[in-house]
GROMACS .gro file of N, CA and C in nm:
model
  384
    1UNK      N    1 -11.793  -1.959  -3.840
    1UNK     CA    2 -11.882  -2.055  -3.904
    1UNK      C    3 -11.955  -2.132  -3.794
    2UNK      N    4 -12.103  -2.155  -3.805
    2UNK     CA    5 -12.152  -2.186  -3.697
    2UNK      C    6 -12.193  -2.372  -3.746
    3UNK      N    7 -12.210  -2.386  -3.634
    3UNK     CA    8 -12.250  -2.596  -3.657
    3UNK      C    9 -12.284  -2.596  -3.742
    4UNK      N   10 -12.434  -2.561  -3.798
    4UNK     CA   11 -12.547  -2.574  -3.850
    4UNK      C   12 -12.472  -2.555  -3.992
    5UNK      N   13 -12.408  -2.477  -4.007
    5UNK     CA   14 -12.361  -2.430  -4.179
    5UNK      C   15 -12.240  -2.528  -4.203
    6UNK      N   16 -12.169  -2.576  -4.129
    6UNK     CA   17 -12.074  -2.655  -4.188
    6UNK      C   18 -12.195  -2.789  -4.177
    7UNK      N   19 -12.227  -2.849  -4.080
    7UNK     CA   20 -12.306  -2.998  -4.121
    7UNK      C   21 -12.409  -2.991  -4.199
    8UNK      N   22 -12.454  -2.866  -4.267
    8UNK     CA   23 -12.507  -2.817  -4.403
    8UNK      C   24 -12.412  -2.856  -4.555
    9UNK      N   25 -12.319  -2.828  -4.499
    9UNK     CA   26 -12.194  -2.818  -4.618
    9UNK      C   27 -12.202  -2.963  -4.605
   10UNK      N   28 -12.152  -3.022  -4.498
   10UNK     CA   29 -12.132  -3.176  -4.544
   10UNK      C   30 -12.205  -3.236  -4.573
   11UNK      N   31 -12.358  -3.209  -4.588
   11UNK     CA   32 -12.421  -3.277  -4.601
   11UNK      C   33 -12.476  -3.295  -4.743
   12UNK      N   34 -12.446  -3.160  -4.796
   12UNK     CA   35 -12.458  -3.165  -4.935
   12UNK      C   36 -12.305  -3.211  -4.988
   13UNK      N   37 -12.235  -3.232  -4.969
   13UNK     CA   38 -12.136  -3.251  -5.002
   13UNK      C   39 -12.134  -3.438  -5.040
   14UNK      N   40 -12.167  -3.474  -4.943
   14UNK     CA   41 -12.195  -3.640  -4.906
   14UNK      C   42 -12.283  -3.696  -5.054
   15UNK      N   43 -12.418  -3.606  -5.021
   15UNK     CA   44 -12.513  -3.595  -5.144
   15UNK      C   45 -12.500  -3.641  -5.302
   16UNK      N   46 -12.379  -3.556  -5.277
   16UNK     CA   47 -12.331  -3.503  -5.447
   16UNK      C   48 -12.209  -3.603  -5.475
   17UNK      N   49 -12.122  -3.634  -5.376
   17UNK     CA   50 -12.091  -3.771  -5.387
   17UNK      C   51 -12.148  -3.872  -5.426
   18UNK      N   52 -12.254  -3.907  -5.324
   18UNK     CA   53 -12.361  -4.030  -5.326
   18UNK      C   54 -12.438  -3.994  -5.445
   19UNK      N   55 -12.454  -3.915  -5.502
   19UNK     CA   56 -12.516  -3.905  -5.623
   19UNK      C   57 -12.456  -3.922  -5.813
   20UNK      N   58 -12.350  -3.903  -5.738
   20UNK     CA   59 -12.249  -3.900  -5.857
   20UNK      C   60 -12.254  -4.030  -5.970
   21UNK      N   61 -12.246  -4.047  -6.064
   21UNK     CA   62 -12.231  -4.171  -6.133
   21UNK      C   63 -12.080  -4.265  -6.122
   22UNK      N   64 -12.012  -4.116  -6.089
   22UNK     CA   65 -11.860  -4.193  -6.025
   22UNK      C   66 -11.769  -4.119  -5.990
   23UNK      N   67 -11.675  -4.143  -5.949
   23UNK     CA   68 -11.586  -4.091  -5.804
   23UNK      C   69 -11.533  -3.929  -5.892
   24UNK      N   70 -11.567  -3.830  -5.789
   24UNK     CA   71 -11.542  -3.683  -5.846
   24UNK      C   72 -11.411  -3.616  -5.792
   25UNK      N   73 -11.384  -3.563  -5.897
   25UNK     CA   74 -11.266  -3.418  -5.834
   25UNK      C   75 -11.315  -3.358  -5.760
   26UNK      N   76 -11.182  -3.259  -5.697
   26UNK     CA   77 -11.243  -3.148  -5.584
   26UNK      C   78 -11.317  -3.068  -5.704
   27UNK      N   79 -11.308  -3.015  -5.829
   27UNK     CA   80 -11.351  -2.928  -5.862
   27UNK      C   81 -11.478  -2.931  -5.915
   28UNK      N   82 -11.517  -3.067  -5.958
   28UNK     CA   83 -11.636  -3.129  -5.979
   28UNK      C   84 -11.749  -3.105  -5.851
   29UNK      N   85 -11.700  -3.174  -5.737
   29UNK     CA   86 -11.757  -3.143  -5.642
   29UNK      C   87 -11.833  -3.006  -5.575
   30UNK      N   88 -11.698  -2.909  -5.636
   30UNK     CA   89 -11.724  -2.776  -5.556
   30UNK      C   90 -11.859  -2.731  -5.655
   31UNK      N   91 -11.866  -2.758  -5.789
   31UNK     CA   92 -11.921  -2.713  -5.878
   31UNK      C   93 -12.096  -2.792  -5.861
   32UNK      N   94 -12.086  -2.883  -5.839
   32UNK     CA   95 -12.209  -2.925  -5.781
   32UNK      C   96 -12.282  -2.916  -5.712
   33UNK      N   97 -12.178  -2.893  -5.573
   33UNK     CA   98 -12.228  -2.812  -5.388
   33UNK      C   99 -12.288  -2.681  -5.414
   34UNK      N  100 -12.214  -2.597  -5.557
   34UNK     CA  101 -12.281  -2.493  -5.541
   34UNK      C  102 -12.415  -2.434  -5.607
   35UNK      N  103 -12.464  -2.572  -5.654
   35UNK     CA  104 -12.631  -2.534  -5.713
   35UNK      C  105 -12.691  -2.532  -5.575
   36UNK      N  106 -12.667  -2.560  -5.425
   36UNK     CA  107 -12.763  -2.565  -5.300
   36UNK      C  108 -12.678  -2.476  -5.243
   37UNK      N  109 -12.536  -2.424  -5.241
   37UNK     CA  110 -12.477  -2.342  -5.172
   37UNK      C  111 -12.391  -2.264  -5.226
   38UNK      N  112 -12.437  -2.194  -5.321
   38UNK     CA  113 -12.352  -2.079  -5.441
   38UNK      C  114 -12.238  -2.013  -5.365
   39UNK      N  115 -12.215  -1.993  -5.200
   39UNK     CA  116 -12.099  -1.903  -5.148
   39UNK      C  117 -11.995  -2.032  -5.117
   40UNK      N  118 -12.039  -2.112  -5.109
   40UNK     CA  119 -11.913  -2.213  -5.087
   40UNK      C  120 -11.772  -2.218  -5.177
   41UNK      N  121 -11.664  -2.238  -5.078
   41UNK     CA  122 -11.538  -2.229  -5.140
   41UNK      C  123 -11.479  -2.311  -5.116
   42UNK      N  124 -11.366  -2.320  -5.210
   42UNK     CA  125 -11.249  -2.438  -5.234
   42UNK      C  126 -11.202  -2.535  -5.139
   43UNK      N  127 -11.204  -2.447  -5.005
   43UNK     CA  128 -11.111  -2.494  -4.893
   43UNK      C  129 -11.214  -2.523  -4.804
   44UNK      N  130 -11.359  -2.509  -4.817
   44UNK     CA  131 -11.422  -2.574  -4.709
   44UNK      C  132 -11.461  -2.689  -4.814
   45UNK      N  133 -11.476  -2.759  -4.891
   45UNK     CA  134 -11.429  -2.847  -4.998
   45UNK      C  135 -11.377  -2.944  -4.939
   46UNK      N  136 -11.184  -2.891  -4.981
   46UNK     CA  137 -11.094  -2.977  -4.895
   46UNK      C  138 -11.135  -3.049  -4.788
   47UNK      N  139 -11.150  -2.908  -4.698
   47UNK     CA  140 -11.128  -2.983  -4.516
   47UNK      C  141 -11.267  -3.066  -4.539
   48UNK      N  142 -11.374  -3.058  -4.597
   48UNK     CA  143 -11.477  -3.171  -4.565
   48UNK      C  144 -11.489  -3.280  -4.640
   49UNK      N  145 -11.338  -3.278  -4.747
   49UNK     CA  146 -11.351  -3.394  -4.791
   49UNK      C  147 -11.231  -3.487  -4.707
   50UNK      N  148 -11.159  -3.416  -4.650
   50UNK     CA  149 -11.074  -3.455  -4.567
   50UNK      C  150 -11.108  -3.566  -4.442
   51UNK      N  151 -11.255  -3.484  -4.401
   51UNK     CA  152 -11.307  -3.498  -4.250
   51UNK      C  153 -11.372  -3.640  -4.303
   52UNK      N  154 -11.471  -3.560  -4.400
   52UNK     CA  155 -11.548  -3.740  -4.437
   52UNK      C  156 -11.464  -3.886  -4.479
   53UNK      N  157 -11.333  -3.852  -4.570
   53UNK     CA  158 -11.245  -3.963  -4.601
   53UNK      C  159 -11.230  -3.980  -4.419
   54UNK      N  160 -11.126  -3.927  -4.337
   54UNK     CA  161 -11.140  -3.954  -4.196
   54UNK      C  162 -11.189  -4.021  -4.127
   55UNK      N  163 -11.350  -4.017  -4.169
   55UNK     CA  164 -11.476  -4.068  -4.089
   55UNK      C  165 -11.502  -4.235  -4.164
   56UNK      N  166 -11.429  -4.226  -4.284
   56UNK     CA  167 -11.467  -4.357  -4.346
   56UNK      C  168 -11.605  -4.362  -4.471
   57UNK      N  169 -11.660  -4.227  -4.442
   57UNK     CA  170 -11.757  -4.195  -4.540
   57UNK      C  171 -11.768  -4.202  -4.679
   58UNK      N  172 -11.619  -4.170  -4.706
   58UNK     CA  173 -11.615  -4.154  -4.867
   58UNK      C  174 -11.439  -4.187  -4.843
   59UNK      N  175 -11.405  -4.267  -4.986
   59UNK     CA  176 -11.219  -4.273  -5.013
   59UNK      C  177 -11.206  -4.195  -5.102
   60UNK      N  178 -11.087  -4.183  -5.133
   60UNK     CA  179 -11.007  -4.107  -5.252
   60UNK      C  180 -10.964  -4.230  -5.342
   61UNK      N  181 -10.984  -4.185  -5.445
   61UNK     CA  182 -10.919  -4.286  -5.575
   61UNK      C  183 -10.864  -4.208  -5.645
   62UNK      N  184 -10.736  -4.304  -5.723
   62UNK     CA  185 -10.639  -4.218  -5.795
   62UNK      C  186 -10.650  -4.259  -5.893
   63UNK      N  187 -10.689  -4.176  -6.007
   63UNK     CA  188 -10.692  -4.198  -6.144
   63UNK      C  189 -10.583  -4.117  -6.221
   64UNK      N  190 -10.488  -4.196  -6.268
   64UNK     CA  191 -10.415  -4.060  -6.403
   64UNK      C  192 -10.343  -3.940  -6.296
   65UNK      N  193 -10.279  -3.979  -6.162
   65UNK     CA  194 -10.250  -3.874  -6.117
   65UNK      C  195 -10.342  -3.811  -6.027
   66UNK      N  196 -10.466  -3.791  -6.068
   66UNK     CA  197 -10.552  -3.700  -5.957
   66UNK      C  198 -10.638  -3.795  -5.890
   67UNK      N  199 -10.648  -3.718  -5.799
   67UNK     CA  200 -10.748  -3.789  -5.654
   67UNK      C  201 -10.882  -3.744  -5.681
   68UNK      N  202 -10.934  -3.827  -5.680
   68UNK     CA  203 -11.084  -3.841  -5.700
   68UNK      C  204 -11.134  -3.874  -5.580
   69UNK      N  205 -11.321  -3.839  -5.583
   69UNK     CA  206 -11.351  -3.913  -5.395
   69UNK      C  207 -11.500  -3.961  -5.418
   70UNK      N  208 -11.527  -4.084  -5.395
   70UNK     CA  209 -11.663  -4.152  -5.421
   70UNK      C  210 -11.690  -4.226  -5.238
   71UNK      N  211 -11.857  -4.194  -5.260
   71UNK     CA  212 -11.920  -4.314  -5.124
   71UNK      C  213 -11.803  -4.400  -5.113
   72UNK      N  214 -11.821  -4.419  -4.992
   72UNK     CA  215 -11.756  -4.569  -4.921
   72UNK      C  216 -11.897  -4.682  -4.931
   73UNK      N  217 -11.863  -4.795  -4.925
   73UNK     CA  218 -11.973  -4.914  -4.940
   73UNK      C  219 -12.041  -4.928  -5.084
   74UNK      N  220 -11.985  -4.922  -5.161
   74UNK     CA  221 -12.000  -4.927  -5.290
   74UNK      C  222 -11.924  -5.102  -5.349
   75UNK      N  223 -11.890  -5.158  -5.205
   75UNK     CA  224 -11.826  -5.276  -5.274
   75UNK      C  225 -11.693  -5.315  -5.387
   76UNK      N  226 -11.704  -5.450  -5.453
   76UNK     CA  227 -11.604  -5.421  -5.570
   76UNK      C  228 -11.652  -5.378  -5.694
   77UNK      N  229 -11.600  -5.315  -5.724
   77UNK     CA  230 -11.668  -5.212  -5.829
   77UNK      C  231 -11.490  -5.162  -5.943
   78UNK      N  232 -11.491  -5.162  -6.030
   78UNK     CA  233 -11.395  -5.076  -6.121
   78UNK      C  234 -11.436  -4.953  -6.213
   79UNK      N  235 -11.359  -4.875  -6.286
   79UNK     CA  236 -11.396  -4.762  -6.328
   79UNK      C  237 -11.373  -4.788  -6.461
   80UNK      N  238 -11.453  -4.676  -6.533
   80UNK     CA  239 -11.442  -4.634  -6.674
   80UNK      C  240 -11.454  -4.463  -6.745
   81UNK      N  241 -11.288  -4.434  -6.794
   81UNK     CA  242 -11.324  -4.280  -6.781
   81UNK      C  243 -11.311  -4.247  -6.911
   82UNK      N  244 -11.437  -4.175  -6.952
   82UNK     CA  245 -11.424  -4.090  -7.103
   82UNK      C  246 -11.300  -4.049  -7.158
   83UNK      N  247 -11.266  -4.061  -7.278
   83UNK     CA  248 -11.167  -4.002  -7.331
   83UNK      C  249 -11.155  -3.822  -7.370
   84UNK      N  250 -11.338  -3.811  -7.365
   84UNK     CA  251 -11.400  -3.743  -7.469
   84UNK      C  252 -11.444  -3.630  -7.336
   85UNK      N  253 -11.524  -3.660  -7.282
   85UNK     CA  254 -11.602  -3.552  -7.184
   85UNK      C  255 -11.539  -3.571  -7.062
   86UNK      N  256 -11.417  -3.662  -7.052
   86UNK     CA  257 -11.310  -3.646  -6.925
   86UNK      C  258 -11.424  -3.720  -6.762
   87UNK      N  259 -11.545  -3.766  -6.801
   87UNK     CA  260 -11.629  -3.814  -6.690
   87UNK      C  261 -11.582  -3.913  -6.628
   88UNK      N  262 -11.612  -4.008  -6.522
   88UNK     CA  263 -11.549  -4.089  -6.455
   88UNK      C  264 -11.690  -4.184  -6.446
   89UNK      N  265 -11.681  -4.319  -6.456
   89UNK     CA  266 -11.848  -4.385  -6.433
   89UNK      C  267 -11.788  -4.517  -6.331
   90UNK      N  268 -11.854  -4.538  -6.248
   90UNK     CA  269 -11.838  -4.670  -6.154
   90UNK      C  270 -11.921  -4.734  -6.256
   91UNK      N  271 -11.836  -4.852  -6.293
   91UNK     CA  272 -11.871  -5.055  -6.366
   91UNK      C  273 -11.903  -5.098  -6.239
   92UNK      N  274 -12.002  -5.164  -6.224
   92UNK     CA  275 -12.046  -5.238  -6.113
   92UNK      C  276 -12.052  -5.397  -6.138
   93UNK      N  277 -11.954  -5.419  -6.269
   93UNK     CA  278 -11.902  -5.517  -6.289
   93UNK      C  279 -11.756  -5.556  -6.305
   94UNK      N  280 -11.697  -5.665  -6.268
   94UNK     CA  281 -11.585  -5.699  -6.289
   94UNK      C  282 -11.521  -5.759  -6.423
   95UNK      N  283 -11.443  -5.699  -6.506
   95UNK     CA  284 -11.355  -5.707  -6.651
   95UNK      C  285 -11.274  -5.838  -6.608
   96UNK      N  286 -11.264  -5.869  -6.477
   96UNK     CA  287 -11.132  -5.956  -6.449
   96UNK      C  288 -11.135  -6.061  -6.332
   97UNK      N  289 -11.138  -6.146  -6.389
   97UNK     CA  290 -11.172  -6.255  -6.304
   97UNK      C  291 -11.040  -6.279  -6.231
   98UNK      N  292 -11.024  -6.277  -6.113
   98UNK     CA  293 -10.861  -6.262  -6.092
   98UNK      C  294 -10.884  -6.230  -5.936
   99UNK      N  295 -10.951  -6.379  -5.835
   99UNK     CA  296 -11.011  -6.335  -5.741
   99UNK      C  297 -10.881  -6.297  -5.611
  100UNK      N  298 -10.865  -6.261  -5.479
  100UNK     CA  299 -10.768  -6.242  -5.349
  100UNK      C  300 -10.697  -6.365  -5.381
  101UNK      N  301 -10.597  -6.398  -5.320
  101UNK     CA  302 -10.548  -6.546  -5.319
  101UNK      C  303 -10.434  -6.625  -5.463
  102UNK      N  304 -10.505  -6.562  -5.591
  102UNK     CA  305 -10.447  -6.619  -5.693
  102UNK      C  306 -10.324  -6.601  -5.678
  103UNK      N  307 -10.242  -6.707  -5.734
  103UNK     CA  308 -10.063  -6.670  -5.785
  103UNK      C  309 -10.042  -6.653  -5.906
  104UNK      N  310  -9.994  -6.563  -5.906
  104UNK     CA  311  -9.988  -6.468  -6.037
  104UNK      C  312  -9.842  -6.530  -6.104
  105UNK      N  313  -9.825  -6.573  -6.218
  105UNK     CA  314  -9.651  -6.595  -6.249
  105UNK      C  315  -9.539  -6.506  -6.187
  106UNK      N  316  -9.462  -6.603  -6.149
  106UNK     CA  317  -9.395  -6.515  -6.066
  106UNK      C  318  -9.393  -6.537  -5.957
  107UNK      N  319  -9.496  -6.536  -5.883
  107UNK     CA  320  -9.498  -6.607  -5.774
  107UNK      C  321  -9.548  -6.485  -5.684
  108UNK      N  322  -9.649  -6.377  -5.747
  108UNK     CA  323  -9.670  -6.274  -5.662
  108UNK      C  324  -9.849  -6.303  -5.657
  109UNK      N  325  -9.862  -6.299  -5.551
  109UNK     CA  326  -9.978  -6.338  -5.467
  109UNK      C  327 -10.130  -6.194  -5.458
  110UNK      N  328 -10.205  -6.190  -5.499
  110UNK     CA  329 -10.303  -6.096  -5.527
  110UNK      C  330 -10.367  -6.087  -5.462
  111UNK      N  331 -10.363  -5.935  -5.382
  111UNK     CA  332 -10.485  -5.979  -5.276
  111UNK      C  333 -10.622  -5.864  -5.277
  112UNK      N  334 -10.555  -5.808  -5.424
  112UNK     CA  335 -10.698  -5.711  -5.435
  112UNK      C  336 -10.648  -5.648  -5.591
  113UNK      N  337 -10.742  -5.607  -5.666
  113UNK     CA  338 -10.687  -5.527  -5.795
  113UNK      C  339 -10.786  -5.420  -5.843
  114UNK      N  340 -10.724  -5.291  -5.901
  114UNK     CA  341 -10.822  -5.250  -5.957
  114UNK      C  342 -10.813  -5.205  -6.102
  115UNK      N  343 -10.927  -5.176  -6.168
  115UNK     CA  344 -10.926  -5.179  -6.312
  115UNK      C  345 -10.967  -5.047  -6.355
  116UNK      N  346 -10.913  -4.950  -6.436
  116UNK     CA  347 -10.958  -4.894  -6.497
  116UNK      C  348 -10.988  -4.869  -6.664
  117UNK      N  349 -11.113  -4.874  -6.715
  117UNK     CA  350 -11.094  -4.902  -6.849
  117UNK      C  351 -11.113  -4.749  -6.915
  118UNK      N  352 -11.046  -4.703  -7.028
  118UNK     CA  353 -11.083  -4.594  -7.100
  118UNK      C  354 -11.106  -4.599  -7.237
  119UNK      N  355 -11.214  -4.521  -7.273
  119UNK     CA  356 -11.281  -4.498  -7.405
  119UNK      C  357 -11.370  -4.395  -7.382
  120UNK      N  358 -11.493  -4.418  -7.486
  120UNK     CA  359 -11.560  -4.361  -7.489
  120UNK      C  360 -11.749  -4.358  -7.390
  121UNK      N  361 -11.770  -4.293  -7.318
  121UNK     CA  362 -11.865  -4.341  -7.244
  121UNK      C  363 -12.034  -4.316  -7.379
  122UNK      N  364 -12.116  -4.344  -7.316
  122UNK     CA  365 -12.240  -4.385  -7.437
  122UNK      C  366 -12.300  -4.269  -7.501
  123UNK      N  367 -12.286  -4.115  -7.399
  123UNK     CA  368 -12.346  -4.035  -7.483
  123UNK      C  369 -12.204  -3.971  -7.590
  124UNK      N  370 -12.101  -3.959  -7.539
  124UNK     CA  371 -11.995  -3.909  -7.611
  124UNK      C  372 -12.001  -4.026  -7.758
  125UNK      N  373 -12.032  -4.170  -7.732
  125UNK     CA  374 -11.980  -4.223  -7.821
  125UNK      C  375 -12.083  -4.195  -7.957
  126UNK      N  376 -12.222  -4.190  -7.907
  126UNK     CA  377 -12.337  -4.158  -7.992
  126UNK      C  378 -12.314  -4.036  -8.115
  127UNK      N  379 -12.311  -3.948  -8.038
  127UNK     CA  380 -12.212  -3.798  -8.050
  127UNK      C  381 -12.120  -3.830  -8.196
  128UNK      N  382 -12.010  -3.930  -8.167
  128UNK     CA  383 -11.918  -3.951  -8.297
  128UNK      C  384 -11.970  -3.922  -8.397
   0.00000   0.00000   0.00000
């Protein structure tokens, strides 16, 4: 594999991240990379989602068990995932006022939280 084709790969890869409405599976991903690169496979996937989490480019989020991977610099932000079409959407608002610092009863101290809400997203719900 020569330079040029893997910083091809990542670059669409980054893309389709940064394009996403919200943080994707590997299989989501692979399935996207391959409308610009139809021979791409599973495992050059992985290792470049590997390399970019690495680099700080993009994190992994865990939803329900699976690892998901969205842009880095997206700020505080929480999620909302279909019940219906299984999609994932970044809220670019906060459900929860509940800033670093608070004491929680109990006496446990908060220094970050995240939210995920599930239902139905707007075209699934239309759909009903």
């Amino acid at each position: 594999m020569t330079a040029t084709r893997s910083t091809r790969q990542r670059d669409v890869i980054t893309r389709v991240l940064h394009d996403a409405e919200g943080p994707l599976g590997v299989g989501a991903v692979l399935e996207r990379a391959r409308t610009d690169l139809p021979a791409l496979g599973v495992a050059t996937v992985y290792r470049t989602l590997k390399l970019l989490t690495d680099q700080g480019r993009i994190h992994p989020v865990t939803l329900d068990g699976e690892t998901l991977y969205e842009s880095s610099g997206k700020g505080h932000h929480h999620h909302f995932a279909c019940t219906r079409c299984q999609r994932v959407f970044t809220l670019h608002t906060c459900p929860v006022a509940l800033p670093s610092g608070t004491v929680y009863p109990g006496g446990f101290i908060v220094e970050a939280h995240e939210v995920t809400l599930y239902g139905q997203c707007p075209q699934c719900a239309q759909a009903s």
